[in-house]
PDB file of C-alpha atoms and ligand atoms in Angstrom:
ATOM      1  CA  MET A 237       1.144 -20.277   5.334  1.00 52.00           C
ATOM      2  CA  ASP A 238      -2.239 -20.449   7.055  1.00 60.00           C
ATOM      3  CA  LYS A 239      -4.831 -19.157   4.558  1.00 58.00           C
ATOM      4  CA  ASN A 240      -6.240 -16.863   7.296  1.00 67.00           C
ATOM      5  CA  ASN A 241      -2.873 -15.139   7.636  1.00 79.00           C
ATOM      6  CA  ASN A 242      -2.645 -14.176   4.010  1.00 93.00           C
ATOM      7  CA  TYR A 243      -3.211 -10.466   4.504  1.00 98.00           C
ATOM      8  CA  SER A 244      -1.018  -7.371   4.788  1.00 98.00           C
ATOM      9  CA  LEU A 245      -1.551  -3.919   6.229  1.00 98.00           C
ATOM     10  CA  MET A 246       0.500  -0.709   6.402  1.00 98.00           C
ATOM     11  CA  VAL A 247      -0.204   2.673   8.001  1.00 98.00           C
ATOM     12  CA  HIS A 248       1.690   5.966   8.211  1.00 97.00           C
ATOM     13  CA  GLY A 249       1.412   9.090  10.323  1.00 95.00           C
ATOM     14  CA  GLY A 250       3.493  11.663   8.474  1.00 91.00           C
ATOM     15  CA  ALA A 251       7.015  12.368   7.278  1.00 88.00           C
ATOM     16  CA  GLY A 252       9.650  15.010   7.946  1.00 75.00           C
ATOM     17  CA  ALA A 253      12.669  15.564  10.113  1.00 63.00           C
ATOM     18  CA  LEU A 254      10.516  14.903  13.177  1.00 64.00           C
ATOM     19  CA  ASP A 255      13.256  16.422  15.276  1.00 58.00           C
ATOM     20  CA  ASN A 256      10.514  17.929  17.406  1.00 58.00           C
ATOM     21  CA  ILE A 257       9.978  14.417  18.751  1.00 62.00           C
ATOM     22  CA  LYS A 258      12.878  14.607  21.138  1.00 59.00           C
ATOM     23  CA  ASP A 259      10.929  13.441  24.108  1.00 66.00           C
ATOM     24  CA  ASP A 260      10.905   9.631  24.374  1.00 76.00           C
ATOM     25  CA  LYS A 261       7.420   9.688  25.821  1.00 79.00           C
ATOM     26  CA  VAL A 262       6.112  11.458  22.712  1.00 80.00           C
ATOM     27  CA  ALA A 263       7.898   8.987  20.443  1.00 84.00           C
ATOM     28  CA  VAL A 264       6.373   6.080  22.366  1.00 89.00           C
ATOM     29  CA  ARG A 265       2.958   7.691  22.059  1.00 90.00           C
ATOM     30  CA  TYR A 266       3.268   7.881  18.235  1.00 91.00           C
ATOM     31  CA  LEU A 267       4.444   4.296  17.969  1.00 94.00           C
ATOM     32  CA  GLU A 268       1.718   3.035  20.302  1.00 96.00           C
ATOM     33  CA  SER A 269      -0.917   4.695  18.160  1.00 96.00           C
ATOM     34  CA  ILE A 270       0.531   3.111  15.001  1.00 97.00           C
ATOM     35  CA  ARG A 271       0.631  -0.297  16.717  1.00 98.00           C
ATOM     36  CA  SER A 272      -2.893  -0.185  18.085  1.00 98.00           C
ATOM     37  CA  THR A 273      -4.216   0.926  14.688  1.00 98.00           C
ATOM     38  CA  LEU A 274      -2.490  -2.053  13.067  1.00 98.00           C
ATOM     39  CA  GLU A 275      -3.865  -4.418  15.751  1.00 98.00           C
ATOM     40  CA  TYR A 276      -7.359  -3.181  15.022  1.00 97.00           C
ATOM     41  CA  GLY A 277      -6.875  -3.527  11.277  1.00 98.00           C
ATOM     42  CA  ARG A 278      -5.477  -7.035  11.760  1.00 98.00           C
ATOM     43  CA  GLU A 279      -8.711  -8.133  13.458  1.00 98.00           C
ATOM     44  CA  ILE A 280     -10.765  -6.856  10.520  1.00 98.00           C
ATOM     45  CA  LEU A 281      -8.609  -8.642   7.961  1.00 98.00           C
ATOM     46  CA  GLU A 282      -8.309 -11.900   9.930  1.00 97.00           C
ATOM     47  CA  GLN A 283     -12.078 -12.054  10.185  1.00 96.00           C
ATOM     48  CA  GLY A 284     -12.404 -11.757   6.425  1.00 97.00           C
ATOM     49  CA  GLY A 285     -13.107  -8.011   6.267  1.00 98.00           C
ATOM     50  CA  SER A 286     -12.262  -6.292   3.004  1.00 98.00           C
ATOM     51  CA  ALA A 287      -9.103  -4.320   2.303  1.00 98.00           C
ATOM     52  CA  LEU A 288     -11.370  -1.310   1.782  1.00 98.00           C
ATOM     53  CA  GLN A 289     -12.936  -1.706   5.229  1.00 98.00           C
ATOM     54  CA  ALA A 290      -9.517  -2.175   6.874  1.00 98.00           C
ATOM     55  CA  ALA A 291      -7.998   0.870   5.129  1.00 98.00           C
ATOM     56  CA  GLU A 292     -10.982   3.083   5.979  1.00 98.00           C
ATOM     57  CA  THR A 293     -11.142   1.932   9.613  1.00 98.00           C
ATOM     58  CA  CYS A 294      -7.399   2.363  10.184  1.00 98.00           C
ATOM     59  CA  ALA A 295      -7.487   5.831   8.610  1.00 98.00           C
ATOM     60  CA  SER A 296     -10.475   6.766  10.804  1.00 98.00           C
ATOM     61  CA  PHE A 297      -8.570   5.604  13.891  1.00 98.00           C
ATOM     62  CA  LEU A 298      -5.628   7.833  13.036  1.00 97.00           C
ATOM     63  CA  GLU A 299      -7.960  10.746  12.246  1.00 98.00           C
ATOM     64  CA  ASP A 300      -9.402  10.383  15.761  1.00 97.00           C
ATOM     65  CA  ASP A 301      -5.962  10.660  17.391  1.00 96.00           C
ATOM     66  CA  PRO A 302      -5.068  14.356  17.893  1.00 93.00           C
ATOM     67  CA  ILE A 303      -1.315  13.758  17.606  1.00 91.00           C
ATOM     68  CA  PHE A 304      -1.724  13.222  13.854  1.00 93.00           C
ATOM     69  CA  ASN A 305      -2.462  15.893  11.267  1.00 94.00           C
ATOM     70  CA  ALA A 306      -5.853  14.630  10.073  1.00 96.00           C
ATOM     71  CA  GLY A 307      -9.368  14.859  11.483  1.00 97.00           C
ATOM     72  CA  CYS A 308      -9.066  15.942  15.141  1.00 95.00           C
ATOM     73  CA  GLY A 309      -5.652  17.633  15.458  1.00 92.00           C
ATOM     74  CA  SER A 310      -5.490  18.908  11.870  1.00 94.00           C
ATOM     75  CA  VAL A 311      -3.147  21.818  11.225  1.00 91.00           C
ATOM     76  CA  LEU A 312      -4.486  25.337  10.720  1.00 91.00           C
ATOM     77  CA  ASN A 313      -4.532  27.397   7.532  1.00 92.00           C
ATOM     78  CA  GLU A 314      -3.557  31.070   7.109  1.00 90.00           C
ATOM     79  CA  ASN A 315      -6.865  32.110   8.686  1.00 92.00           C
ATOM     80  CA  GLY A 316      -6.411  29.840  11.688  1.00 92.00           C
ATOM     81  CA  LYS A 317      -9.059  27.449  10.323  1.00 94.00           C
ATOM     82  CA  VAL A 318      -9.086  23.717   9.687  1.00 96.00           C
ATOM     83  CA  GLU A 319      -9.582  22.600   6.060  1.00 97.00           C
ATOM     84  CA  MET A 320      -9.204  18.860   5.488  1.00 98.00           C
ATOM     85  CA  ASP A 321      -8.729  16.615   2.435  1.00 98.00           C
ATOM     86  CA  ALA A 322      -9.161  12.838   2.106  1.00 98.00           C
ATOM     87  CA  GLY A 323      -9.236  10.188  -0.613  1.00 98.00           C
ATOM     88  CA  ILE A 324      -9.979   6.459  -0.753  1.00 99.00           C
ATOM     89  CA  MET A 325      -9.658   3.881  -3.538  1.00 99.00           C
ATOM     90  CA  ASP A 326     -10.796   0.298  -4.063  1.00 98.00           C
ATOM     91  CA  GLY A 327      -8.358  -1.806  -6.110  1.00 98.00           C
ATOM     92  CA  ARG A 328     -11.088  -4.218  -7.191  1.00 98.00           C
ATOM     93  CA  ASP A 329     -12.638  -1.885  -9.746  1.00 98.00           C
ATOM     94  CA  LEU A 330     -10.703   1.395  -9.417  1.00 98.00           C
ATOM     95  CA  SER A 331     -13.684   3.027  -7.751  1.00 98.00           C
ATOM     96  CA  ALA A 332     -12.615   6.060  -5.755  1.00 98.00           C
ATOM     97  CA  GLY A 333     -13.983   8.867  -3.605  1.00 98.00           C
ATOM     98  CA  ALA A 334     -12.467  12.089  -2.313  1.00 99.00           C
ATOM     99  CA  VAL A 335     -13.300  15.287  -0.459  1.00 98.00           C
ATOM    100  CA  ALA A 336     -11.314  18.512  -0.253  1.00 98.00           C
ATOM    101  CA  ALA A 337     -11.385  21.684   1.855  1.00 98.00           C
ATOM    102  CA  VAL A 338     -13.975  20.350   4.307  1.00 98.00           C
ATOM    103  CA  ASP A 339     -14.392  21.415   7.917  1.00 97.00           C
ATOM    104  CA  ASN A 340     -16.403  20.161  10.895  1.00 97.00           C
ATOM    105  CA  ILE A 341     -16.242  16.574   9.569  1.00 98.00           C
ATOM    106  CA  PRO A 342     -14.715  14.333  12.257  1.00 98.00           C
ATOM    107  CA  ASN A 343     -13.742  11.624   9.744  1.00 98.00           C
ATOM    108  CA  PRO A 344     -13.184  13.020   6.237  1.00 98.00           C
ATOM    109  CA  ILE A 345     -12.112   9.539   5.050  1.00 98.00           C
ATOM    110  CA  GLN A 346     -15.628   8.254   5.772  1.00 98.00           C
ATOM    111  CA  LEU A 347     -17.125  11.110   3.802  1.00 98.00           C
ATOM    112  CA  ALA A 348     -14.742  10.252   0.932  1.00 99.00           C
ATOM    113  CA  ARG A 349     -16.044   6.686   0.997  1.00 98.00           C
ATOM    114  CA  LEU A 350     -19.620   7.978   0.885  1.00 98.00           C
ATOM    115  CA  VAL A 351     -18.734  10.048  -2.190  1.00 98.00           C
ATOM    116  CA  MET A 352     -17.451   6.801  -3.735  1.00 98.00           C
ATOM    117  CA  THR A 353     -20.451   4.651  -2.837  1.00 98.00           C
ATOM    118  CA  GLU A 354     -23.381   7.093  -2.639  1.00 98.00           C
ATOM    119  CA  SER A 355     -22.683   9.589  -5.401  1.00 98.00           C
ATOM    120  CA  GLU A 356     -21.931   9.365  -9.090  1.00 97.00           C
ATOM    121  CA  HIS A 357     -18.801  11.485  -8.591  1.00 98.00           C
ATOM    122  CA  VAL A 358     -15.212  10.954  -7.489  1.00 98.00           C
ATOM    123  CA  MET A 359     -14.493  14.250  -5.719  1.00 98.00           C
ATOM    124  CA  LEU A 360     -16.569  16.871  -3.906  1.00 98.00           C
ATOM    125  CA  ILE A 361     -15.103  20.029  -2.399  1.00 98.00           C
ATOM    126  CA  GLY A 362     -15.939  22.778   0.100  1.00 98.00           C
ATOM    127  CA  ASP A 363     -19.599  23.739   0.413  1.00 98.00           C
ATOM    128  CA  GLY A 364     -20.691  21.027  -2.033  1.00 98.00           C
ATOM    129  CA  ALA A 365     -18.980  18.347   0.034  1.00 98.00           C
ATOM    130  CA  MET A 366     -20.564  19.757   3.210  1.00 98.00           C
ATOM    131  CA  ARG A 367     -23.995  19.734   1.603  1.00 98.00           C
ATOM    132  CA  PHE A 368     -23.447  16.119   0.540  1.00 98.00           C
ATOM    133  CA  ALA A 369     -22.410  15.243   4.129  1.00 98.00           C
ATOM    134  CA  ASP A 370     -25.667  16.746   5.341  1.00 98.00           C
ATOM    135  CA  HIS A 371     -27.598  14.771   2.719  1.00 98.00           C
ATOM    136  CA  CYS A 372     -25.919  11.549   3.960  1.00 98.00           C
ATOM    137  CA  GLY A 373     -26.692  12.387   7.601  1.00 98.00           C
ATOM    138  CA  VAL A 374     -23.031  12.755   8.634  1.00 98.00           C
ATOM    139  CA  GLU A 375     -22.791  14.233  12.121  1.00 97.00           C
ATOM    140  CA  LEU A 376     -20.689  17.380  12.368  1.00 98.00           C
ATOM    141  CA  ALA A 377     -18.267  18.266  15.161  1.00 97.00           C
ATOM    142  CA  PRO A 378     -17.800  21.784  16.561  1.00 96.00           C
ATOM    143  CA  GLU A 379     -14.668  23.731  15.582  1.00 92.00           C
ATOM    144  CA  ASN A 380     -13.059  23.260  18.974  1.00 91.00           C
ATOM    145  CA  TYR A 381     -13.079  19.468  18.472  1.00 94.00           C
ATOM    146  CA  PHE A 382     -10.333  19.879  15.853  1.00 92.00           C
ATOM    147  CA  TYR A 383      -8.096  22.451  17.565  1.00 85.00           C
ATOM    148  CA  THR A 384      -5.139  21.539  19.755  1.00 81.00           C
ATOM    149  CA  GLU A 385      -2.688  23.790  21.601  1.00 83.00           C
ATOM    150  CA  ASP A 386       0.157  22.356  19.518  1.00 81.00           C
ATOM    151  CA  ARG A 387      -1.504  23.331  16.237  1.00 82.00           C
ATOM    152  CA  ILE A 388      -2.123  26.905  17.386  1.00 82.00           C
ATOM    153  CA  GLU A 389       1.537  27.169  18.429  1.00 82.00           C
ATOM    154  CA  GLN A 390       2.635  25.648  15.096  1.00 79.00           C
ATOM    155  CA  LEU A 391       0.634  28.237  13.172  1.00 80.00           C
ATOM    156  CA  ASN A 392       2.198  31.047  15.193  1.00 82.00           C
ATOM    157  CA  GLN A 393       5.659  29.640  14.443  1.00 80.00           C
ATOM    158  CA  ALA A 394       4.866  29.231  10.742  1.00 79.00           C
ATOM    159  CA  ARG A 395       3.578  32.809  10.505  1.00 80.00           C
ATOM    160  CA  LEU A 396       6.779  33.985  12.114  1.00 77.00           C
ATOM    161  CA  LYS A 397       8.922  31.883   9.753  1.00 72.00           C
ATOM    162  CA  HIS A 398       6.946  33.047   6.751  1.00 60.00           C
ATOM    163  CA  LYS A 399       8.000  36.612   7.529  1.00 36.00           C
ATOM    164  CA  ILE A 400      11.598  35.470   7.854  1.00 29.00           C
ATOM    165  CA  MET A 401      11.342  33.429   4.657  1.00 32.00           C
ATOM    166  CA  LEU A 402      10.299  36.507   2.700  1.00 28.00           C
ATOM    167  CA  ASP A 403      13.789  37.797   3.323  1.00 26.00           C
ATOM    168  CA  HIS A 404      15.705  34.532   3.096  1.00 23.00           C
ATOM    169  CA  ASP A 405      15.687  31.509   0.862  1.00 29.00           C
ATOM    170  CA  ASP A 406      13.957  28.379   2.086  1.00 35.00           C
ATOM    171  CA  THR A 407      17.059  26.415   3.007  1.00 40.00           C
ATOM    172  CA  GLU A 408      17.294  22.652   3.199  1.00 47.00           C
ATOM    173  CA  GLU A 409      17.337  23.038   6.969  1.00 48.00           C
ATOM    174  CA  ASP A 410      14.153  25.085   6.981  1.00 46.00           C
ATOM    175  CA  SER A 411      12.216  22.632   4.888  1.00 48.00           C
ATOM    176  CA  GLU A 412      13.426  19.621   6.872  1.00 43.00           C
ATOM    177  CA  ASP A 413      12.260  21.368   9.997  1.00 47.00           C
ATOM    178  CA  GLN A 414       8.656  20.880   9.009  1.00 56.00           C
ATOM    179  CA  LYS A 415       6.673  17.750   9.664  1.00 61.00           C
ATOM    180  CA  TYR A 416       4.605  16.879   6.615  1.00 66.00           C
ATOM    181  CA  GLY A 417       1.766  15.258   8.460  1.00 74.00           C
ATOM    182  CA  THR A 418      -0.819  13.168   6.757  1.00 90.00           C
ATOM    183  CA  ILE A 419      -2.178   9.788   7.740  1.00 97.00           C
ATOM    184  CA  GLY A 420      -2.760   6.842   5.491  1.00 98.00           C
ATOM    185  CA  ALA A 421      -3.472   3.122   5.304  1.00 98.00           C
ATOM    186  CA  VAL A 422      -3.104   0.466   2.615  1.00 98.00           C
ATOM    187  CA  ALA A 423      -4.409  -3.096   2.877  1.00 98.00           C
ATOM    188  CA  TRP A 424      -4.364  -6.473   1.098  1.00 98.00           C
ATOM    189  CA  ASP A 425      -7.160  -8.810   2.208  1.00 98.00           C
ATOM    190  CA  LEU A 426      -7.713 -12.583   2.261  1.00 98.00           C
ATOM    191  CA  GLU A 427      -9.287 -12.376  -1.199  1.00 98.00           C
ATOM    192  CA  GLY A 428      -6.197 -10.634  -2.594  1.00 98.00           C
ATOM    193  CA  ASN A 429      -7.943  -7.269  -2.947  1.00 98.00           C
ATOM    194  CA  LEU A 430      -6.067  -4.008  -2.406  1.00 98.00           C
ATOM    195  CA  ALA A 431      -7.293  -0.639  -1.068  1.00 99.00           C
ATOM    196  CA  ALA A 432      -5.747   2.683  -0.038  1.00 99.00           C
ATOM    197  CA  ALA A 433      -6.886   5.622   2.120  1.00 98.00           C
ATOM    198  CA  THR A 434      -5.190   8.978   2.820  1.00 98.00           C
ATOM    199  CA  SER A 435      -6.398  11.888   4.968  1.00 98.00           C
ATOM    200  CA  THR A 436      -4.862  15.182   6.037  1.00 97.00           C
ATOM    201  CA  GLY A 437      -5.254  18.658   7.447  1.00 95.00           C
ATOM    202  CA  GLY A 438      -2.683  19.745   4.839  1.00 94.00           C
ATOM    203  CA  ILE A 439       0.176  22.102   5.542  1.00 90.00           C
ATOM    204  CA  VAL A 440       0.501  24.656   8.347  1.00 88.00           C
ATOM    205  CA  ASN A 441      -0.363  28.201   7.311  1.00 89.00           C
ATOM    206  CA  LYS A 442      -1.541  27.063   3.846  1.00 90.00           C
ATOM    207  CA  ARG A 443      -3.640  29.414   1.764  1.00 92.00           C
ATOM    208  CA  MET A 444      -7.372  29.168   2.204  1.00 94.00           C
ATOM    209  CA  GLY A 445      -8.717  26.805  -0.480  1.00 96.00           C
ATOM    210  CA  ARG A 446      -5.377  25.084  -1.076  1.00 95.00           C
ATOM    211  CA  VAL A 447      -5.833  21.377  -1.847  1.00 97.00           C
ATOM    212  CA  GLY A 448      -2.951  18.941  -1.412  1.00 96.00           C
ATOM    213  CA  ASP A 449      -2.210  15.528  -2.909  1.00 97.00           C
ATOM    214  CA  SER A 450      -4.097  13.380  -0.383  1.00 98.00           C
ATOM    215  CA  PRO A 451      -7.490  13.459  -2.167  1.00 98.00           C
ATOM    216  CA  ILE A 452      -5.998  13.433  -5.678  1.00 98.00           C
ATOM    217  CA  ILE A 453      -6.305   9.935  -7.130  1.00 98.00           C
ATOM    218  CA  GLY A 454      -2.887   8.864  -8.413  1.00 98.00           C
ATOM    219  CA  ALA A 455      -1.013  11.497  -6.387  1.00 98.00           C
ATOM    220  CA  GLY A 456      -1.645  10.893  -2.643  1.00 98.00           C
ATOM    221  CA  VAL A 457      -3.659   7.685  -2.966  1.00 98.00           C
ATOM    222  CA  TYR A 458      -3.998   4.831  -5.458  1.00 99.00           C
ATOM    223  CA  ALA A 459      -5.069   1.171  -5.519  1.00 99.00           C
ATOM    224  CA  ASP A 460      -5.329  -1.376  -8.315  1.00 99.00           C
ATOM    225  CA  ASN A 461      -5.582  -5.142  -7.716  1.00 98.00           C
ATOM    226  CA  GLU A 462      -3.321  -5.710 -10.721  1.00 98.00           C
ATOM    227  CA  THR A 463      -0.445  -3.710  -9.211  1.00 98.00           C
ATOM    228  CA  CYS A 464      -0.441  -2.232  -5.685  1.00 99.00           C
ATOM    229  CA  ALA A 465      -1.977   0.112  -3.126  1.00 99.00           C
ATOM    230  CA  VAL A 466      -0.138   3.348  -2.251  1.00 98.00           C
ATOM    231  CA  SER A 467      -0.636   6.121   0.313  1.00 98.00           C
ATOM    232  CA  ALA A 468       1.660   9.149   0.323  1.00 98.00           C
ATOM    233  CA  THR A 469       2.670  11.706   2.915  1.00 96.00           C
ATOM    234  CA  GLY A 470       4.665  14.808   2.223  1.00 93.00           C
ATOM    235  CA  TYR A 471       4.665  18.162   0.566  1.00 92.00           C
ATOM    236  CA  GLY A 472       1.548  17.733  -1.562  1.00 94.00           C
ATOM    237  CA  GLU A 473       2.574  19.964  -4.445  1.00 95.00           C
ATOM    238  CA  ASP A 474       5.576  17.662  -5.142  1.00 95.00           C
ATOM    239  CA  PHE A 475       3.362  14.583  -5.108  1.00 97.00           C
ATOM    240  CA  MET A 476       0.766  16.101  -7.428  1.00 98.00           C
ATOM    241  CA  ARG A 477       3.371  17.158  -9.973  1.00 98.00           C
ATOM    242  CA  SER A 478       4.982  13.708 -10.026  1.00 98.00           C
ATOM    243  CA  VAL A 479       1.664  11.789  -9.731  1.00 98.00           C
ATOM    244  CA  ILE A 480       3.727   9.591  -7.465  1.00 98.00           C
ATOM    245  CA  SER A 481       1.211   6.926  -6.421  1.00 98.00           C
ATOM    246  CA  LYS A 482       0.172   6.106 -10.000  1.00 98.00           C
ATOM    247  CA  THR A 483       3.810   6.287 -11.082  1.00 98.00           C
ATOM    248  CA  ILE A 484       4.686   3.568  -8.551  1.00 98.00           C
ATOM    249  CA  SER A 485       1.733   1.489  -9.778  1.00 98.00           C
ATOM    250  CA  ASP A 486       2.939   1.936 -13.370  1.00 98.00           C
ATOM    251  CA  PHE A 487       6.418   0.701 -12.467  1.00 98.00           C
ATOM    252  CA  ILE A 488       4.799  -2.536 -11.298  1.00 98.00           C
ATOM    253  CA  PHE A 489       2.467  -2.816 -14.290  1.00 98.00           C
ATOM    254  CA  MET A 490       4.927  -1.921 -17.015  1.00 98.00           C
ATOM    255  CA  LYS A 491       8.239  -3.111 -15.585  1.00 98.00           C
ATOM    256  CA  ASP A 492       7.044  -6.129 -13.619  1.00 96.00           C
ATOM    257  CA  MET A 493       8.581  -4.775 -10.399  1.00 98.00           C
ATOM    258  CA  ASP A 494       7.625  -5.822  -6.871  1.00 98.00           C
ATOM    259  CA  ALA A 495       6.705  -3.390  -4.076  1.00 98.00           C
ATOM    260  CA  GLU A 496      10.291  -2.787  -2.999  1.00 98.00           C
ATOM    261  CA  GLN A 497      11.665  -2.191  -6.490  1.00 98.00           C
ATOM    262  CA  ALA A 498       8.744   0.060  -7.450  1.00 98.00           C
ATOM    263  CA  THR A 499       9.050   2.083  -4.233  1.00 98.00           C
ATOM    264  CA  LEU A 500      12.770   2.614  -4.830  1.00 98.00           C
ATOM    265  CA  ALA A 501      12.110   3.620  -8.439  1.00 98.00           C
ATOM    266  CA  GLY A 502       9.261   5.929  -7.354  1.00 98.00           C
ATOM    267  CA  ILE A 503      11.317   7.668  -4.690  1.00 98.00           C
ATOM    268  CA  GLU A 504      14.193   8.102  -7.151  1.00 98.00           C
ATOM    269  CA  TYR A 505      11.754   9.645  -9.671  1.00 98.00           C
ATOM    270  CA  LEU A 506      10.220  11.920  -6.995  1.00 98.00           C
ATOM    271  CA  SER A 507      13.667  13.187  -5.956  1.00 98.00           C
ATOM    272  CA  ARG A 508      15.101  13.564  -9.440  1.00 98.00           C
ATOM    273  CA  LYS A 509      12.131  15.236 -11.098  1.00 98.00           C
ATOM    274  CA  VAL A 510      10.765  17.557  -8.400  1.00 98.00           C
ATOM    275  CA  LYS A 511      13.089  17.209  -5.378  1.00 97.00           C
ATOM    276  CA  GLY A 512      10.011  15.843  -3.625  1.00 95.00           C
ATOM    277  CA  ARG A 513       9.786  15.891   0.150  1.00 93.00           C
ATOM    278  CA  GLY A 514       7.931  13.042   1.846  1.00 94.00           C
ATOM    279  CA  GLY A 515       7.322   9.331   1.561  1.00 96.00           C
ATOM    280  CA  VAL A 516       5.045   6.468   0.596  1.00 98.00           C
ATOM    281  CA  ILE A 517       3.793   3.145   1.913  1.00 98.00           C
ATOM    282  CA  VAL A 518       3.143   0.428  -0.666  1.00 98.00           C
ATOM    283  CA  ILE A 519       1.644  -3.090  -0.675  1.00 98.00           C
ATOM    284  CA  ASP A 520       1.859  -4.989  -3.939  1.00 98.00           C
ATOM    285  CA  LYS A 521      -0.535  -7.571  -5.431  1.00 98.00           C
ATOM    286  CA  ASP A 522       1.369 -10.385  -3.669  1.00 98.00           C
ATOM    287  CA  GLY A 523       1.086  -8.735  -0.255  1.00 98.00           C
ATOM    288  CA  LYS A 524       4.692  -7.517  -0.103  1.00 98.00           C
ATOM    289  CA  CYS A 525       5.113  -4.357   2.001  1.00 98.00           C
ATOM    290  CA  SER A 526       7.514  -1.530   1.247  1.00 98.00           C
ATOM    291  CA  SER A 527       8.154   2.052   2.302  1.00 98.00           C
ATOM    292  CA  GLY A 528      10.387   4.850   1.081  1.00 98.00           C
ATOM    293  CA  TYR A 529      10.942   8.505   1.931  1.00 96.00           C
ATOM    294  CA  THR A 530      13.174  11.408   1.040  1.00 95.00           C
ATOM    295  CA  THR A 531      12.766  13.105   4.412  1.00 91.00           C
ATOM    296  CA  ARG A 532      14.875  12.100   7.373  1.00 88.00           C
ATOM    297  CA  LYS A 533      12.040  10.092   8.887  1.00 89.00           C
ATOM    298  CA  MET A 534       8.511   8.808   8.381  1.00 94.00           C
ATOM    299  CA  ILE A 535       6.240   7.465  11.107  1.00 94.00           C
ATOM    300  CA  HIS A 536       4.876   4.148   9.836  1.00 97.00           C
ATOM    301  CA  GLY A 537       4.228   0.509  10.554  1.00 98.00           C
ATOM    302  CA  TRP A 538       3.134  -2.727   8.901  1.00 98.00           C
ATOM    303  CA  ILE A 539       2.032  -6.331   9.116  1.00 98.00           C
ATOM    304  CA  GLU A 540       3.388  -8.311   6.161  1.00 98.00           C
ATOM    305  CA  ARG A 541       1.472 -11.484   5.245  1.00 97.00           C
ATOM    306  CA  GLY A 542       0.026 -11.954   8.712  1.00 97.00           C
ATOM    307  CA  GLY A 543       3.414 -11.540  10.481  1.00 97.00           C
ATOM    308  CA  ASP A 544       4.412  -9.465  13.492  1.00 98.00           C
ATOM    309  CA  ILE A 545       3.718  -5.765  13.785  1.00 98.00           C
ATOM    310  CA  VAL A 546       6.654  -3.494  12.981  1.00 98.00           C
ATOM    311  CA  ALA A 547       6.376   0.225  13.882  1.00 96.00           C
ATOM    312  CA  LYS A 548       9.131   2.779  13.344  1.00 92.00           C
ATOM    313  CA  PHE A 549      10.197   6.312  12.563  1.00 86.00           C
TER     314      PHE A 549
HETATM  315  N1  LIG B 727       0.421  15.626   1.845  1.00 67.08           N
HETATM  316  C1  LIG B 727      -0.480  16.465   2.477  1.00 67.08           C
HETATM  317  C2  LIG B 727      -0.633  17.765   1.837  1.00 67.08           C
HETATM  318  O1  LIG B 727       0.278  18.261   1.202  1.00 67.08           O
HETATM  319  O2  LIG B 727      -1.670  18.346   1.968  1.00 67.08           O
END
């Protein structure tokens, strides 16, 4: 294999039943966005850019696309407000940065990287994170930048369902009806370094101040050059309780598994222990790509070892 093709990249745009994507045009739009993000990431990696740079740039791209639940287009909480979480990790030295419950930040993943590189901390939340953004000179966006018609409608539907759910159990059908949107990217660069990035608006109608798995190192995001890079999408509470990203990394470290075996084992663990809803993308230390999910579908795509782009639900 050409040395310059020895890189891999994966991205995802959320998991769930995705039965709302009945319109072919909408499906094409999702897949096009996944493809163009991968094309852009490919250029970075082919030119010798780091896995960290590729993961951050791809995540930023997806945050900028309002069809995904991260950055512009984030879902709304119980107060009709956007509160976003993001986390990033560098497999070279396990350095990591994360932000939670931030608003008005167009690219929370970039703020997470600043926490990693410009502060002595791993995670900043709420007002503290906003103050740090100001200190770093991050430009803010007005509230209306983040809002879309679809998200307002989704919140109205969720409020309605919440009332119904007070009287009825949350059936399998109900939970599958929801799209667990989050975006994420994992990369393996020409130097063999791994990195992971995950960003989200969280869950529709969530309580104010609720933080999901995306910024929690080891739950929604993890990278270690000795094992793999993982980004998760799904119902965050399930992923936090199972520490799913670190669990997958541990399968590789302790059981000498590859990406596919560790993903299978991780998804089995997620289902068995907490009936977890969602999925993961994984690249291992040899550049092998793998994905797994317990929902009916997950929007994702990959380039394995410099090969063709694959994008699918
Ligand atoms: N996985 C996104 C969240 O639960 O917030």
